Coordinates of C-alpha atoms in Angstrom, one line a residue:
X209 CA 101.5 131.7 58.6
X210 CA 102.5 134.8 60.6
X211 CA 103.0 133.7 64.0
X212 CA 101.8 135.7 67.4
X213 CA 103.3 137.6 69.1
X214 CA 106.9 137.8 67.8
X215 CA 109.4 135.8 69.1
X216 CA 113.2 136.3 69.3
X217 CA 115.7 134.0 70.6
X218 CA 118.4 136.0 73.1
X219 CA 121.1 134.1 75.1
X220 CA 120.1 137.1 78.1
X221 CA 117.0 135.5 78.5
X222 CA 115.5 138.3 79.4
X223 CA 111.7 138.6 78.8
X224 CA 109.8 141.9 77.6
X225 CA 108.3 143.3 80.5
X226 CA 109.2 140.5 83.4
X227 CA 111.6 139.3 85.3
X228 CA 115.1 139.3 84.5
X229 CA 116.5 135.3 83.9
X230 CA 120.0 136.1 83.9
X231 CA 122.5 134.1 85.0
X232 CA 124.7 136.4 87.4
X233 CA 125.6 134.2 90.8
X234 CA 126.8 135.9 93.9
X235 CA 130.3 134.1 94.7
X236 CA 130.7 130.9 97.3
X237 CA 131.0 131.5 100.8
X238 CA 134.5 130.3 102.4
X239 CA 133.8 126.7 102.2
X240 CA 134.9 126.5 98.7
X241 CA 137.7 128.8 97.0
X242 CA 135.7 128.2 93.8
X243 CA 133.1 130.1 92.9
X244 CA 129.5 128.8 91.4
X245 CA 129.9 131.6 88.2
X246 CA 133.1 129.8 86.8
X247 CA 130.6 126.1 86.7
X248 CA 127.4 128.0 86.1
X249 CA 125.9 125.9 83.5
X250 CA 124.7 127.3 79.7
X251 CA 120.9 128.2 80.3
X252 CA 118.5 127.4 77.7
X253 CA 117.4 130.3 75.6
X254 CA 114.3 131.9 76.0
X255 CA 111.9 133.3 74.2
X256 CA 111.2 137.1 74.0
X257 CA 107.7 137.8 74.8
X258 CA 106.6 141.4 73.2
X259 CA 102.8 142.3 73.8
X260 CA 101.1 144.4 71.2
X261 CA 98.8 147.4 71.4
X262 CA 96.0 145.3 69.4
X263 CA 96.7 142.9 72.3
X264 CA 94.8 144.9 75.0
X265 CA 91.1 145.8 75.2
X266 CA 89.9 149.0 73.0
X267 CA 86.4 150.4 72.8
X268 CA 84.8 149.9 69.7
X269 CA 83.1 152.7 68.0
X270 CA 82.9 151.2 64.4
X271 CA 81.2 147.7 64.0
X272 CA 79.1 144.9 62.7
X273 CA 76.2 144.0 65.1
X274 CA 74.2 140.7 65.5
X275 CA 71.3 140.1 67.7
X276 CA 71.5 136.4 68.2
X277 CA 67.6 136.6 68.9
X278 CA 67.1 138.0 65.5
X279 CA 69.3 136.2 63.1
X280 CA 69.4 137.9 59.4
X281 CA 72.8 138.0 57.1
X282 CA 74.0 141.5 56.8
X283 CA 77.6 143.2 56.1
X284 CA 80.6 140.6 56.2
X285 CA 78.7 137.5 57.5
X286 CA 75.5 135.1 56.7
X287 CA 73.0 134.1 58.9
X288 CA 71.8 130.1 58.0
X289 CA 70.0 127.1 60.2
X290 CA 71.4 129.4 63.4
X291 CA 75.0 129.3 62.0
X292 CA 76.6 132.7 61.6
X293 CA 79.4 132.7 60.1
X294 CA 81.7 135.6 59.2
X295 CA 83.7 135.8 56.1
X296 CA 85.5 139.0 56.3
X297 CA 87.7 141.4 58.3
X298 CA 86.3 143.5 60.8
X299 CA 84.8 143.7 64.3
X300 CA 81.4 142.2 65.4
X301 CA 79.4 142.7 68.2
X302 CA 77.4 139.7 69.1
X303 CA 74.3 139.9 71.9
X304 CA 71.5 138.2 73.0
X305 CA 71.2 134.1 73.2
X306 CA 71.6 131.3 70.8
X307 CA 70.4 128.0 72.5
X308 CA 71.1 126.1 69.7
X309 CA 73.8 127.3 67.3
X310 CA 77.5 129.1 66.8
X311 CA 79.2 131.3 65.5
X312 CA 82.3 130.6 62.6
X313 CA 85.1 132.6 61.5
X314 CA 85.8 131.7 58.0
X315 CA 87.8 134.7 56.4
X316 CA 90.5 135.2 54.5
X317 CA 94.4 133.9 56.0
X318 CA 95.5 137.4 56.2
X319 CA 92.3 138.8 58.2
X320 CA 91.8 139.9 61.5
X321 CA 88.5 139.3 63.0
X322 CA 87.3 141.0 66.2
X323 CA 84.9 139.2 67.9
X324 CA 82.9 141.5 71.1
X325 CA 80.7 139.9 73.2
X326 CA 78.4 141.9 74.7
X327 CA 76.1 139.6 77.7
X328 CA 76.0 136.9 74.8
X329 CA 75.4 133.0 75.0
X330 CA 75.8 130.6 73.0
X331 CA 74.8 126.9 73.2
X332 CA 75.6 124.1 71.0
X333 CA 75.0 120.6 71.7
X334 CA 77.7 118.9 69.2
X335 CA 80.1 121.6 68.2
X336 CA 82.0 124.3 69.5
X337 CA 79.5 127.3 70.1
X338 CA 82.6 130.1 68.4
X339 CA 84.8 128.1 66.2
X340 CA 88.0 130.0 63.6
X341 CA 88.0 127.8 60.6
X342 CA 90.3 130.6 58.9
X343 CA 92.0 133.7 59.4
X344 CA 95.0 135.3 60.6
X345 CA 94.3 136.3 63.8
X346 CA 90.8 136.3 66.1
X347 CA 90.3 138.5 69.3
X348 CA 87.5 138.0 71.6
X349 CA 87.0 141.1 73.7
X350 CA 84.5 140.9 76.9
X351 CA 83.4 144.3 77.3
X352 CA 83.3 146.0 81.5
X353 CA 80.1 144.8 83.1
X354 CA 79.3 141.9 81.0
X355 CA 77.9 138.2 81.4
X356 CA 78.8 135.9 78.6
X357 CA 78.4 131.8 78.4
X358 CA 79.4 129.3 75.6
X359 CA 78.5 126.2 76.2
X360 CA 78.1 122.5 74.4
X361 CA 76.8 119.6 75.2
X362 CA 77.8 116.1 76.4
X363 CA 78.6 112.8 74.1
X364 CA 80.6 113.8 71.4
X365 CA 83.6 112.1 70.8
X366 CA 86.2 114.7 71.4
X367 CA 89.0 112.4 71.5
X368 CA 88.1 112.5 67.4
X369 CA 86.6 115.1 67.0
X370 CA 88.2 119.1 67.6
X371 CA 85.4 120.3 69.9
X372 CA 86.2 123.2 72.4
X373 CA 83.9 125.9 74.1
X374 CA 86.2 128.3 72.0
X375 CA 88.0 126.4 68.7
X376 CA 90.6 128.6 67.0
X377 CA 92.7 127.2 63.8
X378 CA 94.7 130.9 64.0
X379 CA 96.0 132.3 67.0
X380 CA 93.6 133.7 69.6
X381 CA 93.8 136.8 71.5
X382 CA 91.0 137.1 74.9
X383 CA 90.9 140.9 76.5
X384 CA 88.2 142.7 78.2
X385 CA 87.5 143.1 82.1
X386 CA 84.0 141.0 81.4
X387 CA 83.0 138.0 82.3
X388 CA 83.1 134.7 80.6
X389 CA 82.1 131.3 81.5
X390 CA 82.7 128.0 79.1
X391 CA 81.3 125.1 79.9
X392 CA 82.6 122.1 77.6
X393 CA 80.9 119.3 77.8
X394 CA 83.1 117.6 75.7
X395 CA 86.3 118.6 74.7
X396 CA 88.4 121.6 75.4
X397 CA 87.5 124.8 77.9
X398 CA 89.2 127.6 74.9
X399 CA 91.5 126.0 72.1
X400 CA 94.1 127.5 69.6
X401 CA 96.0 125.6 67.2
X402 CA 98.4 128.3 67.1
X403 CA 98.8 130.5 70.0
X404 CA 96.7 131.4 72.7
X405 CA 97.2 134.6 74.3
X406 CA 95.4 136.3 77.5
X407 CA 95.3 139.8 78.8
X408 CA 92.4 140.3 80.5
X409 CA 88.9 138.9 81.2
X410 CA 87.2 136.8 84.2
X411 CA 86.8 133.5 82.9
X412 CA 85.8 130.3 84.4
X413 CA 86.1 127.2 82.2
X414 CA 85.0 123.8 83.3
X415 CA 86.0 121.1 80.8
X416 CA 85.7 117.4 79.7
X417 CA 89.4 117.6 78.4
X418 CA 92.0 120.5 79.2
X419 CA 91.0 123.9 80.4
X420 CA 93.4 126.5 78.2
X421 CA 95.3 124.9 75.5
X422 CA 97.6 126.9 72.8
X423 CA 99.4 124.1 70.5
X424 CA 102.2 126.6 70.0
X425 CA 102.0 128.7 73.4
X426 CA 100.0 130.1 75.9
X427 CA 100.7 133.8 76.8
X428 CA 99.0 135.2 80.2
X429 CA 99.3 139.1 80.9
X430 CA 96.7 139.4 83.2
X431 CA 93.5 137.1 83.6
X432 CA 91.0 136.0 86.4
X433 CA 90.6 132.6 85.2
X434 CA 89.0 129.4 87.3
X435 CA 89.9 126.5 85.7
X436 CA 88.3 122.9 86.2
X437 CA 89.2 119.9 83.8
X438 CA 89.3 116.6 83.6
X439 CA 92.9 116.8 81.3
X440 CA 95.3 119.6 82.1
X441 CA 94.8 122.5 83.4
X442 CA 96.6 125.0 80.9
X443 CA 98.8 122.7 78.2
X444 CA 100.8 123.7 75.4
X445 CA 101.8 120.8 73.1
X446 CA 104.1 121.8 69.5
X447 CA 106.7 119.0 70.1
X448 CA 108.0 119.9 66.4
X449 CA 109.6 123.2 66.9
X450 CA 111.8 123.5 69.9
X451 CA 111.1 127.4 70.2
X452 CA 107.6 126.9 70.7
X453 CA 105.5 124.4 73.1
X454 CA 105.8 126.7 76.2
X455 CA 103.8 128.2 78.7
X456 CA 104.2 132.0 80.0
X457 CA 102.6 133.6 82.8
X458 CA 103.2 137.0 83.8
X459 CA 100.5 138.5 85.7
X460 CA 96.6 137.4 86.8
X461 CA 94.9 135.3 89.1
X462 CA 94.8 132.0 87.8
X463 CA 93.4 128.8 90.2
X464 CA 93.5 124.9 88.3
X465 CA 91.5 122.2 89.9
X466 CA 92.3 119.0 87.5
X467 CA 92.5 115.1 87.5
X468 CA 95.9 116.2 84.9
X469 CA 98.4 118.0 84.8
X470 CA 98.2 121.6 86.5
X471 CA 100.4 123.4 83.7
X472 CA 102.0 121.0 81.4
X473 CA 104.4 122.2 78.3
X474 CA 106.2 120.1 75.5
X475 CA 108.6 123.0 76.3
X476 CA 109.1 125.2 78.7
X477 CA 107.1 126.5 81.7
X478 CA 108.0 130.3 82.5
X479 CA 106.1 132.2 85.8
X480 CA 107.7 135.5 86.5
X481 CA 104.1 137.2 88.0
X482 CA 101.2 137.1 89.1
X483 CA 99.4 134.5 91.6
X484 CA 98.8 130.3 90.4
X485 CA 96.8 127.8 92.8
X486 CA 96.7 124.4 91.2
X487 CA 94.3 123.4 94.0
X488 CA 94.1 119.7 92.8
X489 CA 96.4 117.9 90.1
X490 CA 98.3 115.0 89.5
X491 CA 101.3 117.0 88.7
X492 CA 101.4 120.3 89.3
X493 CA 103.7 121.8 86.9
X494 CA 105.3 120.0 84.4
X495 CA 107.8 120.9 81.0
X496 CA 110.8 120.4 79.7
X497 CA 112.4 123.2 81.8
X498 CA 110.6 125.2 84.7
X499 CA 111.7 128.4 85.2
X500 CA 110.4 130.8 87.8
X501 CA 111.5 134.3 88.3
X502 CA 108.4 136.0 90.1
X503 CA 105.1 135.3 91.5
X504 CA 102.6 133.6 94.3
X505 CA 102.4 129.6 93.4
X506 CA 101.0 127.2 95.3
X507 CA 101.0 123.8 94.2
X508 CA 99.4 120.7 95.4
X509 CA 99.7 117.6 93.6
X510 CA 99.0 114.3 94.2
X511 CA 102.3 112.5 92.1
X512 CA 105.0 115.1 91.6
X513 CA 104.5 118.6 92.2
X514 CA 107.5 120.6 89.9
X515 CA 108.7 118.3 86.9
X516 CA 111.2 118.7 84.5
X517 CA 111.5 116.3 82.0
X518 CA 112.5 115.7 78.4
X519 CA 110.6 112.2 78.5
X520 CA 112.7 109.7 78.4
X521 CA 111.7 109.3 82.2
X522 CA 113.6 108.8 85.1
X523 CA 115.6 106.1 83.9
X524 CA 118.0 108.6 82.1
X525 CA 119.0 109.5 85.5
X526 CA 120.8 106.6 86.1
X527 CA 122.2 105.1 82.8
X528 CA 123.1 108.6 80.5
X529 CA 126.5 109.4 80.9
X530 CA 125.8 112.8 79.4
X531 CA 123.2 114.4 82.0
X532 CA 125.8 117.9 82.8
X533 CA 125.5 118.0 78.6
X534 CA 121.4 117.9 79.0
X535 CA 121.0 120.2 82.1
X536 CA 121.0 123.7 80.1
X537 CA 117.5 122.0 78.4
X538 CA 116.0 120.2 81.2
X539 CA 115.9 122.1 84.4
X540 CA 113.9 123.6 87.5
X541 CA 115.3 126.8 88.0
X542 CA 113.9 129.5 90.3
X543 CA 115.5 133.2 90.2
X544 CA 112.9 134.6 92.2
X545 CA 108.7 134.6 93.5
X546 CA 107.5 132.5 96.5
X547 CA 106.5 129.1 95.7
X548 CA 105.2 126.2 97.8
X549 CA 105.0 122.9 96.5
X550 CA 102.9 120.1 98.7
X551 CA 103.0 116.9 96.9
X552 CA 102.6 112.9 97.5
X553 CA 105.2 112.2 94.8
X554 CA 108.9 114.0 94.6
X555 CA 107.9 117.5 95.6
X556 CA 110.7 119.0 93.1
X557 CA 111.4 116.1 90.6
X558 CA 114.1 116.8 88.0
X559 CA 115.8 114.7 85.4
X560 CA 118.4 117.4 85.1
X561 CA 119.3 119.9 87.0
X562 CA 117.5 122.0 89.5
X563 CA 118.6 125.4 90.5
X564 CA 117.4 127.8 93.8
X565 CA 119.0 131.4 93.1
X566 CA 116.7 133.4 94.6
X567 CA 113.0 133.7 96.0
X568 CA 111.6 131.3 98.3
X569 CA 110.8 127.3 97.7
X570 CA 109.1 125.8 100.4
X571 CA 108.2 121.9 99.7
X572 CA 106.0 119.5 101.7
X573 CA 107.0 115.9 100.4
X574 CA 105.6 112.7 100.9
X575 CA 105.8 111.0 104.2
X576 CA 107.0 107.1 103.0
X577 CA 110.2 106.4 101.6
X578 CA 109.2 105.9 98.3
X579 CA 109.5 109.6 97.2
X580 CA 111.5 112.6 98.6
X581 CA 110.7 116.5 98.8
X582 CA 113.8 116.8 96.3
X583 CA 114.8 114.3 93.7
X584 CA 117.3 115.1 90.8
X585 CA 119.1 113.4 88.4
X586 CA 121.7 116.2 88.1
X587 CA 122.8 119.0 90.7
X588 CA 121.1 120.5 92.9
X589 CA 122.7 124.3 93.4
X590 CA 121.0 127.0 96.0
X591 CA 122.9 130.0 95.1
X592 CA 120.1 132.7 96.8
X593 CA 116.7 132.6 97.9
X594 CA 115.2 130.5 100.9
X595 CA 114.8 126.4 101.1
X596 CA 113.2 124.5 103.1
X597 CA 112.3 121.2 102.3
X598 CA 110.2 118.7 104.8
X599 CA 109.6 115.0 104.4
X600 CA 111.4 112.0 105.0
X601 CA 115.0 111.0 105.0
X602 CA 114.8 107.7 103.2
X603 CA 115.4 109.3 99.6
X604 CA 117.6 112.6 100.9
X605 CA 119.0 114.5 98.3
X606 CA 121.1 117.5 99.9
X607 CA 122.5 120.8 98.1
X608 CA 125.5 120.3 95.8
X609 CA 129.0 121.5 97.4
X610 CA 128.9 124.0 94.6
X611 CA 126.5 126.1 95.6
X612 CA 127.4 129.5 96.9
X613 CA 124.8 129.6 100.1
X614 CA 124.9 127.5 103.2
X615 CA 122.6 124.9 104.2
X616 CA 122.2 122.2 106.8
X617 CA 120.1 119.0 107.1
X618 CA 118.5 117.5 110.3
X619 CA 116.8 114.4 110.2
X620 CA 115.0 112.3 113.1
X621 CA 114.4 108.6 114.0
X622 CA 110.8 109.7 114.9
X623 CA 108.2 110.8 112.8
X624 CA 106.4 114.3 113.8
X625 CA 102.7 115.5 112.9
X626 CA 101.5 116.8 110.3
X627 CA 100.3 120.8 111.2
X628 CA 103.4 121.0 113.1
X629 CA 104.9 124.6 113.5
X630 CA 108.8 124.1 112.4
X631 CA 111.1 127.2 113.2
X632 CA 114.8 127.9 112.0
X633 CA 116.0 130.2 115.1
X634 CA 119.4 131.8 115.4
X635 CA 121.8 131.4 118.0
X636 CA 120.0 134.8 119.5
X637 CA 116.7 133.2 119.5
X638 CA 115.4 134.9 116.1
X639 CA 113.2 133.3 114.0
X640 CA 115.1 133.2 110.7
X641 CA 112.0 131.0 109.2
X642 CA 108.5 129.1 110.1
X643 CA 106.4 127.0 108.3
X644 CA 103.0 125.1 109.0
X645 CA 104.2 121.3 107.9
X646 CA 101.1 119.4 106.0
X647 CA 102.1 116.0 106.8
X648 CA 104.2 114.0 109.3
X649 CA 107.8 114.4 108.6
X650 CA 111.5 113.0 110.4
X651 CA 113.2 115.5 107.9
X652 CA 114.1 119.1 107.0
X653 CA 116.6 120.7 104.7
X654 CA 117.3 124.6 105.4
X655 CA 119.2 126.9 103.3
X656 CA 119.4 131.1 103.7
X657 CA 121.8 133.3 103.1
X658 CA 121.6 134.4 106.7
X659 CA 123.2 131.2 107.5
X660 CA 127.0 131.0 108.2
X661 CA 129.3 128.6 107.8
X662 CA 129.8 126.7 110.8
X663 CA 127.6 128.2 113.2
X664 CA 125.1 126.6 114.9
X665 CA 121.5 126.9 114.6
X666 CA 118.7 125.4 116.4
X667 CA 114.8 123.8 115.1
X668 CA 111.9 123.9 117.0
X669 CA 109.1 121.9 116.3
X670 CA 105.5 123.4 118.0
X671 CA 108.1 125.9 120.2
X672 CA 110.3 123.2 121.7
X673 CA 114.0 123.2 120.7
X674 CA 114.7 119.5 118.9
X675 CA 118.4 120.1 117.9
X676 CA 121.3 121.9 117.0
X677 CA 123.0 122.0 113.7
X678 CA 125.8 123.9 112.1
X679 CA 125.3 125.0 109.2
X680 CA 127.4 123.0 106.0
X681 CA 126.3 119.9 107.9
X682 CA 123.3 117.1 108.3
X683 CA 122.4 116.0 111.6
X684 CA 120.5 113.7 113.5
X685 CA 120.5 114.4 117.2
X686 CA 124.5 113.5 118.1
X687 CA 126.0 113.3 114.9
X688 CA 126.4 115.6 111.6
X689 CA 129.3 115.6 108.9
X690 CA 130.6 118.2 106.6
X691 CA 130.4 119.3 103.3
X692 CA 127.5 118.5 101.3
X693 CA 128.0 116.3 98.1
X694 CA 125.3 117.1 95.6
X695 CA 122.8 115.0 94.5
X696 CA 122.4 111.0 95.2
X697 CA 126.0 109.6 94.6
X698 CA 126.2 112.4 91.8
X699 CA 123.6 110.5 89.6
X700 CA 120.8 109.3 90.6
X701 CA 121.8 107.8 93.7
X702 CA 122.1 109.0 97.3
X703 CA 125.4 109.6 98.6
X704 CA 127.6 107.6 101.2
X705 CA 126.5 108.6 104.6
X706 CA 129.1 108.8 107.5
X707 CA 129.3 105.7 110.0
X708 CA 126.0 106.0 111.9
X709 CA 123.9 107.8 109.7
X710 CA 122.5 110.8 110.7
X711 CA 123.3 110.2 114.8
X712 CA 122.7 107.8 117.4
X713 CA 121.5 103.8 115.9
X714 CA 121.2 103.2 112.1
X715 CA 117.8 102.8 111.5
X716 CA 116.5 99.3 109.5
X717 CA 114.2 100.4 106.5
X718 CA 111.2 98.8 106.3
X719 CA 109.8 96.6 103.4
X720 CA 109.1 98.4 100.0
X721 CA 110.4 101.7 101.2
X722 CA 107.3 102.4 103.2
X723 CA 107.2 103.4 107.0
X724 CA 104.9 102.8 109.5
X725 CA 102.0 105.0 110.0
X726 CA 100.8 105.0 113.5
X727 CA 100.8 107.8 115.3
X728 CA 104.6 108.3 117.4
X729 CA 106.2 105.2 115.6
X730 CA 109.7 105.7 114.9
X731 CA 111.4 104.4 111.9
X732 CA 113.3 100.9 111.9
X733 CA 116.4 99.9 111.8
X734 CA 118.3 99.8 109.1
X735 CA 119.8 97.2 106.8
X736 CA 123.5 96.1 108.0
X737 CA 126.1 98.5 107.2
X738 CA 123.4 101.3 107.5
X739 CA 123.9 103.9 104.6
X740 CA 127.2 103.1 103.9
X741 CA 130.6 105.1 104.0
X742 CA 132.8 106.5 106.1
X743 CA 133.3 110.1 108.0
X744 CA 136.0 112.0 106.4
X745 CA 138.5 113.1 108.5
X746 CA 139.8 116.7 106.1
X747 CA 136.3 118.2 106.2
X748 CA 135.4 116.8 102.7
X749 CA 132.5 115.6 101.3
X750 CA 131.9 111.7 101.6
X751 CA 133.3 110.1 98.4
X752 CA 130.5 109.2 95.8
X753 CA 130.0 106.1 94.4
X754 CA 131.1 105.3 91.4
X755 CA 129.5 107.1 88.3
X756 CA 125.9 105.6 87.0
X757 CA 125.8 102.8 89.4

C-alpha cells in the first residue's frame, strides 16, 4: 500500500517546514581544550515530513450528499438497516443525525474518499459510528461553523474487538476549522491503522482506550484537540519498521488528561511547534528517542515525565557495556522550545543519552530519594539553552565535563517549600533566572550560557540570598569541587563526591531512600564514609568508579 505522506530518510535531519535538528555545537568554554563537536554523537535519522495540498481544508463544490434523517442509496453508496456505506471514490457530504447507525468506507485500495461533515451525528451503540474497511486514503473535513459528534456506546469488548469513534484501515487525513467531538465509549477516540494525520479542526475526544492513535504515525500541523483517555493520550505503535512508529507535532493546541501515557511512540517523539499540556499522565512523554526543537510543553506526570527508552528497561543502564553505541537511537535531546516537566518519578529519565543544546528545560522532580529531576544511563551534555533542575540530592546526576556550557550545583541539608520563588542572580544583583518550585526541594542544578567559568553566583530562595556558588562547581553551603563528571559514576551510578559531601556534615540517608516529610526537617546523616571519594587536588573531575559496577 502507498504510504502517507512520503517519507525520506536524511542524515540532516531536517524536517519540511520545522525546526532545524542539526547537530552544529558551539565550542567548550576554557575548562576543556576539547571541544563537544569532535565527541558529538551520530544522531538518529529522521524522518522528512512533506504536507500535501490535498492535506489542508478545500471547499467543495462538486459532491455526494446524505441526509442522515432521510436514508435512501443514491450515487457511489447504499443505504441499508441505517448503515451507509460508500463503495466509490469521491466526496460526500453527510448532515443531520443518526442515533443508531454508521457510516463505512468500503472502496476500492486505490480510492480516495472524502468524507464532509456538515453539523452531523452519529451514534452507534457497538461499532464505530465512521469506520474505512478499504481504500487508499480517507479525509474527514469539518467545515467553519460546524457542530459534529460520533459517538458509541459502553460494553463492548474493545480489547477484541477494533472499535474507535473514528476506525480507519488506510491512512486518515482530519482538516477543517469545525468542530468535532468523539465520545468512545469503548475503545479508541480516532484510529488509523496506517497513518493518522491532523491539520486542522477543534476536536475533543474522550475515550475508554487511547485518545489519537496512528499504528504507523501521527502527523499534527495544526489542531485544537482536548484529549481525555483512559490509555494514552496520542500513541503510535508499528514496532516492525524502524522508520515508522513516531509521533510529530508541529503546530496546534493540543491538552492530554490520561491515566497512560501522555504521548507514547514505538519510535520517536518529535515537537518542533506549537503548544502541549499533558495535564494528568503517568508518563508524560515517552519513545524511543524524544526530540524537541520548538514549542510550549508542559508536562505533569505522576511516574516519569520525558522517557527514552528502547525497552529493555533500566537495567541496561547498569549491565550493557555498549550504551555510547546505543545513544544515537535512544535519546532525549532538546535543540530548542520551552519545556517544563513536573514529575513524581525521574523528571527526565533516559536509558541513553540526554542532550540540552538549546531552549529552556525546566524540571520539578520528586521530593524523596527514590527518584531524581535527571536520571541517565548515558551522558548528560548541555551545550545551549537554559537548565534548571529542582529536587533532591539523593540521586544527583550533574552535567557531563563535555559539555560546552557552564553549570553549577547547590544542594542543602534542609528541605525548602514547595511554591518557593528560587532566583539565579548575578554578581550585580540581576536576575539571570526564576522559577515558582511545585514541591519541597534541598536541590537545584543551573546551567546558561551567561554563566562563566569560575565566577560566583548567588540563589535566593523567596528573596533571601541562601549561597554562593561558582560556576563549574556543586555546593552545599561551605564546600563545592570542580569539574563536573557526567552522569552517575559514568553508568548508571552517581559519581564519587569529595570528602564532606556537598559542605558542612555528611548527611545519614534514611531507610529505603525516602526522607522525612515534616515541614523544616532536615535530611539525616549519612551512612559512614558519606558519598565516598576524595577532593582532587589538579582541578579534575572526581575519578569514577569503575565501569558497570
Amino acid at each position: 500500500m502507498k504510504k502517507l505522506p512520503t517519507i525520506l530518510l536524511l542524515s540532516a535531519l531536517l524536517l519540511q517546514g520545522c525546526a532545524d535538528f542539526g547537530t552544529d555545537y558551539p565550542e567548550r568554554g576554557e575548562n576543556t581544550g576539547e571541544s563537544y563537536a569532535e565527541a558529538a554523537p551520530q544522531w538518529a535519522e529522521l524522518p522528512v515530513i512533506r504536507w500535501e495540498e490535498s492535506d489542508y481544508y478545500s471547499e467543495y463544490k462538486d459532491g455526494v450528499f446524505i441526509d442522515l434523517e432521510a436514508l435512501s442509496s443514491g450515487s457511489g453508496y447504499t443505504a441499508e438497516n441505517s448503515v451507509i456505506t460508500i463503495t466509490e471514490e469521491g466526496t460526500y457530504v453527510l448532515t443531520g443525525t443518526l442515533s443508531e447507525g454508521r457510516v463505512v468506507v468500503d472502496a476500492k485500495k486505490s480510492d480516495h474518499v472524502r468524507l464532509v461533515l456538515d453539523n452531523t451525528s452519529i451514534h452507534c451503540t457497538d461499532a464505530s459510528p465512521i469506520e474505512v474497511k478499504k481504500a487508499e486514503r480517507v479525509t474527514v473535513s469539518l467545515p467553519e461553523g460546524t457542530e459534529n459528534n460520533l459517538s458509541n456506546g459502553a460494553g463492548v469488548d474493545y480489547e477484541n474487538t477494533d472499535i474507535a469513534g473514528i476506525l480507519s484501515k488506510c491512512s486518515l487525513v482530519i482538516n477543517g476549522s469545525g468542530r468535532l467531538t468523539v465520545s468512545a465509549s469503548s475503545g479508541d477516540g480516532i484510529r488509523s491503522k496506517d497513518t493518522l494525520r491532523l491539520t486542522g479542526g477543534v476536536i475533543t475526544v474522550s475515550a475508554a482506550d487511547r485518545g489519537f492513535i496512528g499504528k504507523d504515525s501521527v502527523e499534527i500541523k495544526d489542531v485544537e484537540a482536548d484529549i481525555s483517555s483512559v490509555g494514552d493520550g496520542i500513541r503510535s505503535n508499528n514496532d516492525e519498521d524502524s522508520a515508522l512508529g513516531y509521533v510529530y507535532i508541529e503546530g496546534g493546541d493540543i491538552r492530554i488528561s490520561t491515566e497512560d501515557d501522555g504521548i507514547s511512540a514505538e519510535g520517536r517523539v518529535m515537537i518542533c511547534g506549537g503548544s502541549v499540556e499533558i495535564a494528568e499522565s503517568l508518563e508524560g512523554i515517552e519513545g524511543k528517542a524524544v526530540d524537541i526543537s520548538g514549542g510550549v510543553i508542559r508536562v505533569k506526570a505522576s511516574d516519569d515525565g520525558l522517557n527514552a527508552t528502547d525497552g529493555t528497561g533500566d537495567m541496561v543502564g547498569m549491565f550493557s557495556q555498549n550504551r555510547d553505541d546505543e545513544a544515537a537511537d535512544v535519546y532525549i535531546r532538546i535543540t530548542g522550545g520551552d519545556v517544563f516537566v513536573d514529575a513524581l518519578g525521574d523528571g527526565v529519565d533516559s536509558n541513553g543519552i540526554v542532550a540540552l543544546d538549546g531552549g529552556t528545560l525546566v524540571v520539578m522532580g520528586p521530593d524523596n530519594g527514590a527518584n531524581g529531576y535527571m536520571d541517565t544511563a548515558g551522558t548528560f551534555s548541555i551545550n545551549g539553552g537554559v537548565y534548571m533542575g529542582v529536587g533532591t540530592s539523593a540521586m544527583l546526576v550533574v552535567p557531563a565535563s563535555s559539555s560546552s556550557q557552564q553549570s553549577f550545583v547547590w544542594s542543602a541539608n534542609a528541605f525548602y517549600d514547595g511554591g518557593s520563588i528560587v532566583e539565579i542572580r548575578d554578581g550585580e544583583g540581576a536576575t539571570l533566572f526564576s522559577r515558582e518550585t511545585v514541591r519541597r526541594f534541598n536541590s537545584i542544578t543551573f546551567s546558561s550560557l551567561e554563566l562563566a567559568a569560575e565566577t560566583e553566583y548567588f540563589v535566593y530562595i523567596n528573596d533571601e540570598q541562601v549561597a554562593a556558588v561558582k560556576a563549574g562547581t556543586a555546593s552545599g553551603g561551605t564546600g563545592s569541587f570542580g569539574g563536573f563528571g557526567g552522569n552517575r559514576g559514568g553508568r548508571g551510578e552517581r559519581p564519587e563526591m569529595p570528602q564532606g559531601g556537598f559542605g558542612g556534615t555528611p548527611p545519614e540517608m534514611p531507610n529505603r531512600g525516602e526522607f522525612e516529610t515534616r515541614e523544616g526537617d532536615t535530611m539525616p546523616p549519612m551512612p559512614e564514609g558519606g558519598f565516598g571519594g576524595g577532593m582532587p587536588t589538579d582541578g579534575t573531575r572526581p575519578e569514577m568508579p569503575p565501569y558497570g559496577k
